[in-house]
Amino acid sequence: MSRGVDRQADRIEPLLSAAARLPTGATLQHGRLWRRFLRHRLAAASAGLLLLLAVMVLAAPLIEAWLGINANAVDLLNRFQPPSPAHPLGTDELGRDLLVRLLYGGRVSLGIGLVVALAVGVIGTAIGLVAGYFGGRFDALLMRLTDGVIALPLLPLLIVLAAIDFSKLGLPDAIAASDQASFYRMAILITLVGWTTVARLVRGATLSMREREFVRAAVALGAGPLRVMAMHVLPNVISPLVVATTLSVGNIILLESVLSFLGLGIQPPLPSWGNMLTNAQELIWAAPALAVWPGLMIFLTVIAFNFLGDGLQDALDPRAING
Amino acid sequence: MIRFILQRLAETALVLLVMSFVIYGLISLMPGDPIDLMIASDPSLTPEDAARLKAVYGLDRPLHERYLAWLGAALQGDFGYSRLYARPVLEVLWPRLGNTVLLMGASFTLALLLALPAGILAAARPHGLGDNLINLVAFAGISIPTFWLAILLIILFAVVLGVLPAGGTATVGIAPGSLAALADRATYLVLPVLTLTLVSAGTLIRYIRAAMIEALRQDHIRTARAKGVGPIRLLLHHALRNAMIPVVTILALDFGTLFSGALVAETIFAYLGMGKTIYDAVMGNDYNLALVGLLLATAVVLLANLLADLAYAWLDPRISYR
């Protein structure tokens, strides 16, 4: 590349991390406390909401038993029922209880969100640490790759990826076509495209850590690269890592839901918030309420994770408080 | 400058070449193959016939051989036939590319018109009431699933109010070219454009706000303020120019995301664009169409990226492309 042209990634890095953070910039002394309180209240409320959701979702079988309903029981005579004591949110186009299905769908959507976030966090950290610490060819290759992934039209690619026939890759049919297969397939696919954000962030933080005195001292004292990375660099990149991972949960849930909505993600009868909306569009004239609930759950969960990540950013980054 | 453009063009072509192989490989992993589809629709086909056909069309050869054969034909302008539409794939794709560019262009322009004042206003007084409100809206835009927003808009405008069509590209029976046809096209565009605008605006607001705040922190802003430059001129003249440099880059990178959003909007509103075509092609096992559609989409996004790089050079006087 010509002289004087910096890499695209270096230009946008600060902006990407700055955009993920809510408040910066100078403010007047008075009112700051109130404003911080307001923001942290949002983050706290989000944490509360997510906790409540997690408990309800985990208790889905209990709630199911308590209401005396089977989540997959089809009851065509009682389709499109309005909310009633027996069905708190009414029933869907097959007469199944909406509330219970929402809770089971939440298990899948939240499950994918957390499992993939964890995977993305671990893989992204490992790659980011190694790339940032050693630099050189591997680093250059990695940054080229992440540049490429960021710029691609991801959804059409994921659609093709989701349509892949795993038995063509030599996987036995029992695994490729099992009930739980769509869950793992989604988790793997989203991890495959999702690790880049965390890797970039960790790499950036590692780069700045590498030159710090305490790291050089550790190297001078004879610590190997693995020990330096694990004991000295990693603890110092934890806060951006936590924030990036939290913020990525929202995106993961959005991706899972859109793929499931398009019929390429989680396969019915296993409910997910996304595939519960697949039929909602045709039923929009008959039962608009069916289209509202699952989407609202996705929206609330995603925005809660985003607020939480934002609050964590504030809490973990002392500059954001003073700056 | 010309050398720089040529170099970036060559890079883009290389990325496209790599992507063509990756996508070709992925498509070949989709369930079945063209001959399997023939077997399904023709019960008189014997297994021996199928094997012979597969050999004739080279489906029994290894992946890299098939890819090279495809690439050779593609470089001569032969991208194959679409199974669903029984026409050459490019003939199917061109008008739809136009529809998608119209949808994306309109949404992007509107989102920018919405996000620019909002982002600047938010950055002018960070933590202020206006900033908090704008941030809330931006967060909502980032967090809402595109398909759900589209469904909500259909419920509101098509089901409850009944003022806009719930989907489609144009009403059948209106003579094309007339003023009525143009107005008709517009009514079908409103909901998809609105959906895409609302979901893109959130991200844009966050980027513009962050870039403006960063720009307002620079020394020359303090100097200008000390010299008595008014707040509006400070924002629009001194800070905005600098803030636009990173924003332009990120806008181009967001084109991929915009295309993903367009795919969802097109699918839900049955709008005949590239995204819906790719989706239908994958669902309908139209291998050629899916392959070329995806490649075309990638090429468009990469070109947008290239244009942004040039705009960046033009905006930032510190950079010289010698």
Short mmCIF file of C-alpha atoms in Angstrom, two decimals, chain B:
data_model
loop_
_atom_site.label_atom_id
_atom_site.label_comp_id
_atom_site.label_asym_id
_atom_site.label_seq_id
_atom_site.Cartn_x
_atom_site.Cartn_y
_atom_site.Cartn_z
CA MET B 1 -3.57 8.75 -6.94
CA ILE B 2 -4.20 6.65 -10.05
CA ARG B 3 -1.66 4.12 -8.85
CA PHE B 4 -3.47 3.93 -5.51
CA ILE B 5 -6.83 3.38 -7.20
CA LEU B 6 -5.38 0.66 -9.43
CA GLN B 7 -3.80 -1.03 -6.45
CA ARG B 8 -7.03 -1.01 -4.46
CA LEU B 9 -8.93 -2.28 -7.50
CA ALA B 10 -6.49 -5.17 -7.83
CA GLU B 11 -6.90 -5.95 -4.13
CA THR B 12 -10.67 -5.91 -4.47
CA ALA B 13 -10.48 -8.25 -7.46
CA LEU B 14 -8.29 -10.64 -5.47
CA VAL B 15 -10.68 -10.67 -2.51
CA LEU B 16 -13.53 -11.29 -4.93
CA LEU B 17 -11.65 -14.21 -6.48
CA VAL B 18 -11.05 -15.78 -3.08
CA MET B 19 -14.69 -15.21 -2.14
CA SER B 20 -15.84 -16.82 -5.39
CA PHE B 21 -14.01 -20.01 -4.44
CA VAL B 22 -15.33 -19.94 -0.86
CA ILE B 23 -18.90 -19.35 -2.00
CA TYR B 24 -18.60 -21.99 -4.73
CA GLY B 25 -17.44 -24.47 -2.12
CA LEU B 26 -20.29 -23.57 0.24
CA ILE B 27 -22.92 -23.83 -2.47
CA SER B 28 -21.61 -27.26 -3.43
CA LEU B 29 -22.25 -28.31 0.17
CA MET B 30 -25.93 -27.39 -0.09
CA PRO B 31 -28.27 -30.38 -0.09
CA GLY B 32 -28.54 -32.30 -3.38
CA ASP B 33 -27.26 -31.30 -6.81
CA PRO B 34 -28.96 -30.43 -10.13
CA ILE B 35 -29.22 -34.08 -11.18
CA ASP B 36 -30.82 -35.03 -7.84
CA LEU B 37 -33.44 -32.40 -8.59
CA MET B 38 -34.00 -33.94 -12.05
CA ILE B 39 -34.47 -37.36 -10.45
CA ALA B 40 -37.04 -35.89 -8.08
CA SER B 41 -39.07 -34.41 -10.92
CA ASP B 42 -38.69 -37.32 -13.38
CA PRO B 43 -39.60 -40.77 -12.00
CA SER B 44 -38.52 -42.55 -15.20
CA LEU B 45 -34.89 -41.61 -14.62
CA THR B 46 -32.89 -44.72 -13.67
CA PRO B 47 -29.89 -44.62 -11.32
CA GLU B 48 -27.68 -45.46 -14.35
CA ASP B 49 -29.07 -42.45 -16.22
CA ALA B 50 -28.40 -40.25 -13.20
CA ALA B 51 -24.80 -41.47 -12.91
CA ARG B 52 -24.28 -40.89 -16.64
CA LEU B 53 -25.76 -37.38 -16.40
CA LYS B 54 -23.54 -36.57 -13.43
CA ALA B 55 -20.53 -37.64 -15.46
CA VAL B 56 -21.68 -35.58 -18.48
CA TYR B 57 -22.07 -32.45 -16.37
CA GLY B 58 -18.87 -33.14 -14.45
CA LEU B 59 -20.61 -33.43 -11.08
CA ASP B 60 -18.49 -36.48 -10.25
CA ARG B 61 -15.27 -34.54 -10.55
CA PRO B 62 -13.45 -33.04 -7.53
CA LEU B 63 -14.38 -29.57 -6.27
CA HIS B 64 -11.36 -27.65 -7.57
CA GLU B 65 -11.83 -29.00 -11.11
CA ARG B 66 -15.48 -27.99 -11.12
CA TYR B 67 -14.60 -24.57 -9.75
CA LEU B 68 -11.97 -23.95 -12.42
CA ALA B 69 -14.43 -24.96 -15.14
CA TRP B 70 -17.02 -22.59 -13.67
CA LEU B 71 -14.45 -19.79 -13.37
CA GLY B 72 -13.38 -20.23 -16.98
CA ALA B 73 -16.96 -19.92 -18.20
CA ALA B 74 -17.67 -17.02 -15.83
CA LEU B 75 -14.67 -15.05 -17.06
CA GLN B 76 -16.11 -15.35 -20.57
CA GLY B 77 -19.39 -13.93 -19.32
CA ASP B 78 -21.27 -17.21 -18.98
CA PHE B 79 -22.72 -17.40 -15.48
CA GLY B 80 -25.20 -20.14 -16.23
CA TYR B 81 -28.96 -20.45 -16.06
CA SER B 82 -31.29 -19.92 -13.17
CA ARG B 83 -33.31 -23.04 -12.37
CA LEU B 84 -36.24 -21.14 -10.82
CA TYR B 85 -36.61 -18.53 -13.55
CA ALA B 86 -35.30 -20.52 -16.56
CA ARG B 87 -33.31 -17.52 -17.75
CA PRO B 88 -29.62 -16.56 -17.64
CA VAL B 89 -28.81 -15.54 -14.06
CA LEU B 90 -27.49 -12.10 -14.97
CA GLU B 91 -30.74 -11.35 -16.78
CA VAL B 92 -32.59 -12.21 -13.56
CA LEU B 93 -30.21 -10.30 -11.32
CA TRP B 94 -29.71 -6.95 -13.08
CA PRO B 95 -33.20 -5.46 -12.58
CA ARG B 96 -33.22 -6.72 -9.00
CA LEU B 97 -29.87 -5.14 -8.31
CA GLY B 98 -31.45 -1.87 -9.44
CA ASN B 99 -34.36 -2.36 -7.03
CA THR B 100 -31.99 -3.07 -4.15
CA VAL B 101 -29.79 -0.06 -4.93
CA LEU B 102 -32.93 2.08 -4.93
CA LEU B 103 -34.05 0.65 -1.57
CA MET B 104 -30.61 0.90 0.05
CA GLY B 105 -29.86 4.32 -1.41
CA ALA B 106 -33.14 5.83 -0.24
CA SER B 107 -32.87 4.31 3.24
CA PHE B 108 -29.25 5.26 3.65
CA THR B 109 -29.88 8.87 2.61
CA LEU B 110 -32.86 9.20 4.95
CA ALA B 111 -30.98 7.55 7.83
CA LEU B 112 -28.09 9.95 7.33
CA LEU B 113 -30.43 12.96 7.20
CA LEU B 114 -31.92 11.76 10.48
CA ALA B 115 -28.67 10.78 12.18
CA LEU B 116 -26.52 13.79 11.29
CA PRO B 117 -28.54 16.41 13.22
CA ALA B 118 -29.29 13.90 16.00
CA GLY B 119 -25.64 12.92 16.42
CA ILE B 120 -24.43 16.52 16.36
CA LEU B 121 -27.11 17.60 18.81
CA ALA B 122 -26.23 14.76 21.17
CA ALA B 123 -22.50 15.57 21.00
CA ALA B 124 -23.09 19.29 21.55
CA ARG B 125 -24.14 18.63 25.15
CA PRO B 126 -23.08 15.15 26.22
CA HIS B 127 -25.14 13.83 29.15
CA GLY B 128 -27.74 16.54 28.55
CA LEU B 129 -31.43 15.73 28.35
CA GLY B 130 -31.30 15.80 24.54
CA ASP B 131 -28.32 13.47 24.51
CA ASN B 132 -30.00 10.99 26.83
CA LEU B 133 -33.15 10.95 24.73
CA ILE B 134 -31.26 10.59 21.46
CA ASN B 135 -29.18 7.80 22.97
CA LEU B 136 -32.28 5.97 24.07
CA VAL B 137 -33.66 6.14 20.54
CA ALA B 138 -30.32 5.04 19.08
CA PHE B 139 -30.15 2.07 21.45
CA ALA B 140 -33.68 1.10 20.49
CA GLY B 141 -32.71 1.23 16.81
CA ILE B 142 -29.65 -0.95 17.39
CA SER B 143 -31.55 -3.48 19.50
CA ILE B 144 -34.77 -3.95 17.52
CA PRO B 145 -34.87 -7.00 15.23
CA THR B 146 -35.34 -5.76 11.65
CA PHE B 147 -37.97 -8.36 10.82
CA TRP B 148 -40.02 -7.54 13.89
CA LEU B 149 -39.97 -3.82 13.16
CA ALA B 150 -41.13 -4.65 9.63
CA ILE B 151 -44.00 -6.76 10.98
CA LEU B 152 -45.00 -4.02 13.44
CA LEU B 153 -45.04 -1.47 10.62
CA ILE B 154 -47.22 -3.80 8.52
CA ILE B 155 -49.62 -4.18 11.45
CA LEU B 156 -49.79 -0.42 11.90
CA PHE B 157 -49.93 0.81 8.30
CA ALA B 158 -51.51 -2.10 6.44
CA VAL B 159 -53.72 -3.86 8.99
CA VAL B 160 -54.85 -1.11 11.37
CA LEU B 161 -54.70 2.01 9.20
CA GLY B 162 -54.94 0.26 5.83
CA VAL B 163 -53.13 3.05 3.99
CA LEU B 164 -50.12 1.19 2.55
CA PRO B 165 -49.67 -2.17 0.80
CA ALA B 166 -48.27 -4.94 3.03
CA GLY B 167 -45.81 -6.08 0.38
CA GLY B 168 -44.84 -6.28 -3.30
CA THR B 169 -42.98 -4.14 -5.79
CA ALA B 170 -45.77 -2.68 -7.95
CA THR B 171 -49.52 -3.02 -8.51
CA VAL B 172 -50.40 -5.23 -11.47
CA GLY B 173 -52.16 -3.47 -14.31
CA ILE B 174 -50.77 0.05 -14.09
CA ALA B 175 -49.05 1.06 -17.33
CA PRO B 176 -45.31 1.45 -16.69
CA GLY B 177 -43.74 4.81 -17.37
CA SER B 178 -46.78 6.86 -16.42
CA LEU B 179 -46.93 9.21 -13.47
CA ALA B 180 -49.44 6.91 -11.78
CA ALA B 181 -46.97 4.04 -12.07
CA LEU B 182 -44.28 6.12 -10.42
CA ALA B 183 -46.56 7.04 -7.53
CA ASP B 184 -47.55 3.38 -7.29
CA ARG B 185 -43.90 2.28 -7.05
CA ALA B 186 -43.40 4.84 -4.30
CA THR B 187 -46.21 3.48 -2.12
CA TYR B 188 -44.57 0.05 -2.20
CA LEU B 189 -41.24 1.55 -1.22
CA VAL B 190 -42.47 3.42 1.88
CA LEU B 191 -42.55 0.56 4.38
CA PRO B 192 -39.29 -1.21 3.36
CA VAL B 193 -37.46 2.11 3.28
CA LEU B 194 -38.91 3.15 6.63
CA THR B 195 -37.85 -0.17 8.20
CA LEU B 196 -34.33 0.01 6.88
CA THR B 197 -33.98 3.71 7.74
CA LEU B 198 -35.03 3.20 11.37
CA VAL B 199 -32.69 0.26 11.98
CA SER B 200 -29.69 1.96 10.31
CA ALA B 201 -30.18 5.34 11.96
CA GLY B 202 -29.38 4.02 15.44
CA THR B 203 -25.88 2.86 14.53
CA LEU B 204 -25.24 6.01 12.51
CA ILE B 205 -26.23 8.25 15.42
CA ARG B 206 -23.81 6.44 17.73
CA TYR B 207 -20.95 6.72 15.24
CA ILE B 208 -21.56 10.40 14.47
CA ARG B 209 -21.96 11.26 18.13
CA ALA B 210 -18.73 9.46 19.10
CA ALA B 211 -16.78 11.05 16.25
CA MET B 212 -18.12 14.53 17.04
CA ILE B 213 -17.23 14.22 20.72
CA GLU B 214 -13.74 13.09 19.75
CA ALA B 215 -13.39 15.98 17.31
CA LEU B 216 -14.63 18.51 19.88
CA ARG B 217 -11.84 17.44 22.22
CA GLN B 218 -9.08 18.59 19.84
CA ASP B 219 -6.86 21.53 20.67
CA HIS B 220 -7.89 23.59 17.69
CA ILE B 221 -11.48 23.57 18.92
CA ARG B 222 -10.37 25.07 22.23
CA THR B 223 -8.36 27.65 20.33
CA ALA B 224 -11.32 28.51 18.14
CA ARG B 225 -13.56 28.76 21.17
CA ALA B 226 -11.03 31.02 22.88
CA LYS B 227 -10.98 33.22 19.83
CA GLY B 228 -14.70 33.70 20.18
CA VAL B 229 -16.12 31.38 17.55
CA GLY B 230 -19.82 30.82 18.23
CA PRO B 231 -21.10 27.40 19.29
CA ILE B 232 -22.97 26.65 16.05
CA ARG B 233 -20.09 27.57 13.80
CA LEU B 234 -17.78 25.61 16.08
CA LEU B 235 -19.90 22.50 15.72
CA LEU B 236 -20.70 22.69 12.03
CA HIS B 237 -17.55 24.23 10.65
CA HIS B 238 -14.67 23.29 12.93
CA ALA B 239 -15.69 19.93 14.40
CA LEU B 240 -17.96 18.33 11.80
CA ARG B 241 -15.34 18.30 9.05
CA ASN B 242 -12.93 16.35 11.20
CA ALA B 243 -15.62 14.09 12.56
CA MET B 244 -16.71 13.10 9.07
CA ILE B 245 -13.38 11.43 8.26
CA PRO B 246 -13.78 8.34 10.44
CA VAL B 247 -17.53 8.37 9.90
CA VAL B 248 -17.16 7.97 6.13
CA THR B 249 -14.97 4.90 6.62
CA ILE B 250 -17.34 3.26 9.00
CA LEU B 251 -20.33 4.03 6.79
CA ALA B 252 -18.74 2.08 3.96
CA LEU B 253 -17.98 -0.86 6.25
CA ASP B 254 -21.60 -0.77 7.32
CA PHE B 255 -22.75 -1.36 3.76
CA GLY B 256 -22.54 -5.10 4.39
CA THR B 257 -24.87 -4.67 7.38
CA LEU B 258 -27.15 -2.46 5.32
CA PHE B 259 -27.34 -5.18 2.69
CA SER B 260 -28.21 -7.75 5.37
CA GLY B 261 -31.01 -5.45 6.56
CA ALA B 262 -32.19 -5.00 2.99
CA LEU B 263 -32.40 -8.79 2.60
CA VAL B 264 -34.73 -9.02 5.59
CA ALA B 265 -36.88 -6.07 4.48
CA GLU B 266 -37.11 -7.39 0.91
CA THR B 267 -38.07 -10.87 2.07
CA ILE B 268 -40.80 -9.63 4.40
CA PHE B 269 -42.24 -7.03 2.02
CA ALA B 270 -41.89 -9.36 -1.01
CA TYR B 271 -39.85 -6.62 -2.68
CA LEU B 272 -38.01 -8.00 -5.72
CA GLY B 273 -34.44 -7.15 -4.80
CA MET B 274 -31.10 -8.95 -4.60
CA GLY B 275 -31.56 -10.03 -0.99
CA LYS B 276 -34.90 -11.72 -1.60
CA THR B 277 -33.51 -13.29 -4.78
CA ILE B 278 -30.55 -14.80 -2.93
CA TYR B 279 -32.83 -16.05 -0.16
CA ASP B 280 -35.30 -17.58 -2.63
CA ALA B 281 -32.44 -19.12 -4.61
CA VAL B 282 -31.01 -20.82 -1.50
CA MET B 283 -34.45 -22.06 -0.43
CA GLY B 284 -35.28 -23.24 -3.96
CA ASN B 285 -31.94 -24.97 -4.64
CA ASP B 286 -31.15 -22.58 -7.49
CA TYR B 287 -27.38 -23.05 -7.20
CA ASN B 288 -26.28 -20.79 -10.07
CA LEU B 289 -28.49 -17.92 -8.99
CA ALA B 290 -27.45 -18.15 -5.33
CA LEU B 291 -23.76 -18.28 -6.29
CA VAL B 292 -23.79 -15.33 -8.68
CA GLY B 293 -26.21 -13.34 -6.51
CA LEU B 294 -23.93 -13.67 -3.49
CA LEU B 295 -20.87 -12.77 -5.55
CA LEU B 296 -22.59 -9.73 -7.01
CA ALA B 297 -23.67 -8.60 -3.54
CA THR B 298 -20.11 -9.04 -2.27
CA ALA B 299 -18.75 -7.11 -5.25
CA VAL B 300 -21.15 -4.21 -4.64
CA VAL B 301 -20.22 -4.05 -0.97
CA LEU B 302 -16.49 -4.19 -1.74
CA LEU B 303 -16.86 -1.42 -4.32
CA ALA B 304 -18.66 0.76 -1.79
CA ASN B 305 -15.72 0.11 0.50
CA LEU B 306 -13.30 1.20 -2.19
CA LEU B 307 -15.28 4.39 -2.85
CA ALA B 308 -15.16 5.22 0.85
CA ASP B 309 -11.39 4.83 0.82
CA LEU B 310 -11.20 7.37 -1.99
CA ALA B 311 -13.61 9.71 -0.18
CA TYR B 312 -11.39 9.37 2.87
CA ALA B 313 -8.37 10.47 0.89
CA TRP B 314 -10.32 13.39 -0.50
CA LEU B 315 -11.60 14.47 2.93
CA ASP B 316 -8.35 14.22 4.84
CA PRO B 317 -5.74 16.65 3.53
CA ARG B 318 -3.03 15.00 5.65
CA ILE B 319 -3.04 11.99 3.37
CA SER B 320 -1.26 11.96 0.07
CA TYR B 321 -1.44 9.04 -2.31
CA ARG B 322 1.84 9.39 -4.09
#
